[in-house]
PDB file of C-alpha atoms in Angstrom:
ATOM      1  CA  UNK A 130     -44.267   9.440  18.438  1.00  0.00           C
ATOM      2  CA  UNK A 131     -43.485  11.443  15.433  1.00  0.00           C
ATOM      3  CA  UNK A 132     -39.688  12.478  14.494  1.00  0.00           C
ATOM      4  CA  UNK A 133     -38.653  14.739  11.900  1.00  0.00           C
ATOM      5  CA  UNK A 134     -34.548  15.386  11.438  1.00  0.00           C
ATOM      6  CA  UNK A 135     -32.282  16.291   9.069  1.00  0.00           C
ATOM      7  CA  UNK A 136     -28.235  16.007   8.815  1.00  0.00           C
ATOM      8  CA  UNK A 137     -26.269  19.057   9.649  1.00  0.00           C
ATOM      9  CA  UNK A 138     -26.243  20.983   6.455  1.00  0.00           C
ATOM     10  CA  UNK A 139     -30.446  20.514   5.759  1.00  0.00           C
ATOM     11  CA  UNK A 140     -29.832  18.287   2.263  1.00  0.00           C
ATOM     12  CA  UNK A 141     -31.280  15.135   3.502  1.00  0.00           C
ATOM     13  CA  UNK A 142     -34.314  15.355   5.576  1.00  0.00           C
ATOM     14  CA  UNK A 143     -35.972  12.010   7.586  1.00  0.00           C
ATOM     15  CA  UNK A 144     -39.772  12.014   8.656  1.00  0.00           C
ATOM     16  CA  UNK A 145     -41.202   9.336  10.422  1.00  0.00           C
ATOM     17  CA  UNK A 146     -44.672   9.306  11.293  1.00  0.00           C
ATOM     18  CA  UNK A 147     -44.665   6.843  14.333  1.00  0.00           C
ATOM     19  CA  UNK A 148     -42.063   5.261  15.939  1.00  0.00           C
ATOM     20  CA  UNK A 149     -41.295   3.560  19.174  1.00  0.00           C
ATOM     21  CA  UNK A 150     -39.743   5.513  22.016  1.00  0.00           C
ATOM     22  CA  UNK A 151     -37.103   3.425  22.499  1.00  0.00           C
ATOM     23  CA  UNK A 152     -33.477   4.108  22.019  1.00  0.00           C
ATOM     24  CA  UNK A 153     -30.883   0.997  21.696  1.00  0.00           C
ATOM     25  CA  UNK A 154     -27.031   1.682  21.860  1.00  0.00           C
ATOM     26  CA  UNK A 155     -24.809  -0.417  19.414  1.00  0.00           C
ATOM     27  CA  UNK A 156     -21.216  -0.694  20.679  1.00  0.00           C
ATOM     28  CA  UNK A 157     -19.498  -2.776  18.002  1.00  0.00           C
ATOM     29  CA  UNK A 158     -16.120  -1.249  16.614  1.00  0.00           C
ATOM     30  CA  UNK A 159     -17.943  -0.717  12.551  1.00  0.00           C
ATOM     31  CA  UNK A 160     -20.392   1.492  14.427  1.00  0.00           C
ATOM     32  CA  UNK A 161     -17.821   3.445  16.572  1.00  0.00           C
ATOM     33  CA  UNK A 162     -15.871   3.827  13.765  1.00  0.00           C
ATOM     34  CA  UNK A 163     -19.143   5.069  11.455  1.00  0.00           C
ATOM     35  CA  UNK A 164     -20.808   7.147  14.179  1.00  0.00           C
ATOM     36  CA  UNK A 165     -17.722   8.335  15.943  1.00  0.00           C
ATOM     37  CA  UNK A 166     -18.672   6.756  19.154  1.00  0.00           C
ATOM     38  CA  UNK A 167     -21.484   4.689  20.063  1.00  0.00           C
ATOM     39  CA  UNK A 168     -24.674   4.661  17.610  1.00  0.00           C
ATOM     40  CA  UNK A 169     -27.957   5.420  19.436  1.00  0.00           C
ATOM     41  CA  UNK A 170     -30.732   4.233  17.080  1.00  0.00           C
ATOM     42  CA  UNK A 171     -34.179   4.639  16.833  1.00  0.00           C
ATOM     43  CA  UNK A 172     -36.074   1.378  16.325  1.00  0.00           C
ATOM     44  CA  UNK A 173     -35.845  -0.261  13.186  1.00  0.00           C
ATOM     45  CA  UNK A 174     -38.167   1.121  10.230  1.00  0.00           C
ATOM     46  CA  UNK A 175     -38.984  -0.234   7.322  1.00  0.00           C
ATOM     47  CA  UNK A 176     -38.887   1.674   4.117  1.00  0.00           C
ATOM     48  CA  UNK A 177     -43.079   2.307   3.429  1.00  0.00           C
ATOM     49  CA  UNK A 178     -42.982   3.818   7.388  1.00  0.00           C
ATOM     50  CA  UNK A 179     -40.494   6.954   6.941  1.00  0.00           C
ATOM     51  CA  UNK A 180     -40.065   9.733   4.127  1.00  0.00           C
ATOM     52  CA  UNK A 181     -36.779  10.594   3.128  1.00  0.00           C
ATOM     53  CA  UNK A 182     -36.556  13.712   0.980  1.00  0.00           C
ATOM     54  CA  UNK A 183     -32.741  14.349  -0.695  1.00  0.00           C
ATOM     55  CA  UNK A 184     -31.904  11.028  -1.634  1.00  0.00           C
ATOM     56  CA  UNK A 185     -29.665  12.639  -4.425  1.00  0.00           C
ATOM     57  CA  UNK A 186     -27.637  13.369  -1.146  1.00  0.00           C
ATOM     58  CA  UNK A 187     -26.776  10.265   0.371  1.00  0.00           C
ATOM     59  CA  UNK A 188     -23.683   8.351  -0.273  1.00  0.00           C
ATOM     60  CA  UNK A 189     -24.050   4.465   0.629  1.00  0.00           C
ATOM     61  CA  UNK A 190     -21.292   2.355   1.367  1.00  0.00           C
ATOM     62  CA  UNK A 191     -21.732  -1.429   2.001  1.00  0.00           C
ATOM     63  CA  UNK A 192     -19.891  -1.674   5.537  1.00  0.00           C
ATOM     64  CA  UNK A 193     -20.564  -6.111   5.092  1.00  0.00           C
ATOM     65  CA  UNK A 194     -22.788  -8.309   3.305  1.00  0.00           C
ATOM     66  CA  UNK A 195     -25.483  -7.883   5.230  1.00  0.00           C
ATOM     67  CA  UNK A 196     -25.814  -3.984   5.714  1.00  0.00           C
ATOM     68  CA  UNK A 197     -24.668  -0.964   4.508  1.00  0.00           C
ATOM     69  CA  UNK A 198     -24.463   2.948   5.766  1.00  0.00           C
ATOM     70  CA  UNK A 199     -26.186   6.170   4.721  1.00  0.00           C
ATOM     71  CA  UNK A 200     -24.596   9.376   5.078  1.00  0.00           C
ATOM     72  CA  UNK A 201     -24.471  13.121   3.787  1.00  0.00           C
ATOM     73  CA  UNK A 202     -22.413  13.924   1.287  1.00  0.00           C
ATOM     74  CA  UNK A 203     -22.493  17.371   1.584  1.00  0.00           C
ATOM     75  CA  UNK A 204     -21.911  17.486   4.776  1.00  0.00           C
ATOM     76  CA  UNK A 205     -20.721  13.989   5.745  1.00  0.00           C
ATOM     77  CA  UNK A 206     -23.508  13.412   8.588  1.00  0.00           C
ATOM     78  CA  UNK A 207     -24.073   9.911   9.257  1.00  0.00           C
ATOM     79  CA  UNK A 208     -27.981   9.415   8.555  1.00  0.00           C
ATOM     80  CA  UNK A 209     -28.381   5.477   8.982  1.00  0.00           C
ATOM     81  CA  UNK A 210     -27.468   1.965   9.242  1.00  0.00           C
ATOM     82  CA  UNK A 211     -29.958  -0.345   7.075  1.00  0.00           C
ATOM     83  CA  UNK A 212     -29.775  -4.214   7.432  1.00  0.00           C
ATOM     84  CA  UNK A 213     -30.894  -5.734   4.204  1.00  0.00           C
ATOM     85  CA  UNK A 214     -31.631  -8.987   5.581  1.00  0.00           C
ATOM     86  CA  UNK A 215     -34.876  -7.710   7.144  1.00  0.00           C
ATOM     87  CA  UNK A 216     -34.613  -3.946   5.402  1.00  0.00           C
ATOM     88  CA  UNK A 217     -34.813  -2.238   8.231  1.00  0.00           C
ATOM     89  CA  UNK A 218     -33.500   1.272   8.551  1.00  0.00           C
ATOM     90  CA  UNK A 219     -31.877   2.508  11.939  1.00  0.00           C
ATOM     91  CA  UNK A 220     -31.494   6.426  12.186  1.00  0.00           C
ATOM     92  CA  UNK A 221     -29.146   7.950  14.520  1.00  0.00           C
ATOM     93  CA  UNK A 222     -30.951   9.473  18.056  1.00  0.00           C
ATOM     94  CA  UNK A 223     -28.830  13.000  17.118  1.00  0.00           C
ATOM     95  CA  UNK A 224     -30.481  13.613  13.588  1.00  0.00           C
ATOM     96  CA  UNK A 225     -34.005  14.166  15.519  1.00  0.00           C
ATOM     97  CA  UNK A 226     -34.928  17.134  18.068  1.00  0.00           C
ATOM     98  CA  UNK A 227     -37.711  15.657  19.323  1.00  0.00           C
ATOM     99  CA  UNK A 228     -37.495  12.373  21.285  1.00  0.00           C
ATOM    100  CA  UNK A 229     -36.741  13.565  24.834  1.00  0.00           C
ATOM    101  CA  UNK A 230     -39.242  11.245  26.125  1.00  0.00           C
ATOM    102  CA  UNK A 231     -37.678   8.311  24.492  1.00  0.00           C
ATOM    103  CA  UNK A 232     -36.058   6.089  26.575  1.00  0.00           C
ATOM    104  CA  UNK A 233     -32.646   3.525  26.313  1.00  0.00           C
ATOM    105  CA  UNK A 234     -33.162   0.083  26.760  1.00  0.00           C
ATOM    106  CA  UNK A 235     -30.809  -1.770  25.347  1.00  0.00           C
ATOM    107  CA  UNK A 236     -26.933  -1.940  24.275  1.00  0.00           C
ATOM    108  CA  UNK A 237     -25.801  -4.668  21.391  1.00  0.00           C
ATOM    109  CA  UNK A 238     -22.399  -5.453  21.207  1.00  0.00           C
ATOM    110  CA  UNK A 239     -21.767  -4.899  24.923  1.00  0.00           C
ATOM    111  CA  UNK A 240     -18.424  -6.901  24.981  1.00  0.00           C
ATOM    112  CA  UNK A 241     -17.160  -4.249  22.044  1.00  0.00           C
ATOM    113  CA  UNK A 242     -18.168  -1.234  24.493  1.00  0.00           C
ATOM    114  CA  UNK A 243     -14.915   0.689  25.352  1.00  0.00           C
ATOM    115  CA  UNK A 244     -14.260   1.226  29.086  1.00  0.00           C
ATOM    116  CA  UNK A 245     -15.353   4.999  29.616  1.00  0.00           C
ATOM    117  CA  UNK A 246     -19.019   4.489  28.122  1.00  0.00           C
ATOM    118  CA  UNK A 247     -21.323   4.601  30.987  1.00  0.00           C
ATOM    119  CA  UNK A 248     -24.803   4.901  30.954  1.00  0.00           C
ATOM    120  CA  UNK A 249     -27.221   5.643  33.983  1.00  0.00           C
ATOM    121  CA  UNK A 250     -30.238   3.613  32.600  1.00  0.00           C
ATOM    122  CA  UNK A 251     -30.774   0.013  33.427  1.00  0.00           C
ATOM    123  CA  UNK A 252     -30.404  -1.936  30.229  1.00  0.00           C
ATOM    124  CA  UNK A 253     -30.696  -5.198  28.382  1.00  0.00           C
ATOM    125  CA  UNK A 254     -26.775  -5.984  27.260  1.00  0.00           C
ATOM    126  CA  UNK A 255     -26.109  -8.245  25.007  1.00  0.00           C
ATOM    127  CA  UNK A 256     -22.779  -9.242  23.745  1.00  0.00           C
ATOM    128  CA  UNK A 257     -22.078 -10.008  20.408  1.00  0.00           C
ATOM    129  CA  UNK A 258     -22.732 -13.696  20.637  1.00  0.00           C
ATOM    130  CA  UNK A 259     -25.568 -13.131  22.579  1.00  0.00           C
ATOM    131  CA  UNK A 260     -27.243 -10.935  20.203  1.00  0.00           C
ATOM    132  CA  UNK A 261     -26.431 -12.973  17.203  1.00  0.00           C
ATOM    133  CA  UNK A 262     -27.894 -16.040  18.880  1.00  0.00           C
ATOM    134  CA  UNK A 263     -31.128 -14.005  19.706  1.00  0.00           C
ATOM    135  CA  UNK A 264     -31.119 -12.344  16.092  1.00  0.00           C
ATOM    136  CA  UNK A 265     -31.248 -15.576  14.470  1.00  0.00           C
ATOM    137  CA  UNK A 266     -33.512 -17.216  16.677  1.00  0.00           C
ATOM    138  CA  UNK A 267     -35.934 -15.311  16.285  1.00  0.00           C
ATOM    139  CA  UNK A 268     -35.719 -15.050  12.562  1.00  0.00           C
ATOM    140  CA  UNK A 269     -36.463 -18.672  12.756  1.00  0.00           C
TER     141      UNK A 269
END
């Protein structure tokens, strides 16, 4: 599916061509505080797969050594979390209009997920060791 989004003020705008209808839900407390609850991310996307237009825009801030966070700074709208190990980019679900036929399937960080979150959806849920274990296994 094709996604095109912006942040709230229009200055940075993300296009990506084809991506995978699949929404994953991070829980950990970096991404609560970033996103202000919960991030729902798109699949990872590598740099030569989206267009970002307003680059002058973003503000990046290194949140640890192995990532760091885009966001607005016009309007302060988070825009994405990009791992550098693998330099993937993961845009926030609410920056796109179009993905209502995308569907949640999985929640990192479960043991991080404060007690009122509750999704319908049956999910994979992986807890912070669990997902690090699986991350680096199967970088390997």
């Amino acid at each position: 599916m094709e996604v095109k989004g912006s942040c709230l003020c229009g200055a940075v705008k993300i296009n990506i061509p084809q991506i995978a209808e699949e929404i994953t839900v991070c829980h950990c407390h970096m991404c609560q505080k970033f996103f202000g609850g919960p991030f729902l991310s798109l699949a990872g996307v590598l740099p030569k797969d989206f267009s970002l237009h307003g680059e002058e825009q973003i503000q990046r801030f290194m949140s640890s050594e192995w990532a760091e966070r885009g966001s607005c700074k016009t309007c302060g709208s988070s825009l994405f979390y990009h791992s550098l190990a693998d330099d993937e980019y993961y845009f926030p679900t609410g920056l796109f209009d179009e993905i209502d036929q995308a569907k949640l399937v999985g929640e990192i960080f479960y043991d991080q997920k404060p007690a009122f979150f509750h999704y319908q959806e049956a999910t994979e849920k992986l807890t912070e060791e669990a997902f690090l274990q699986k991350l680096f296994n199967d970088s390997e």
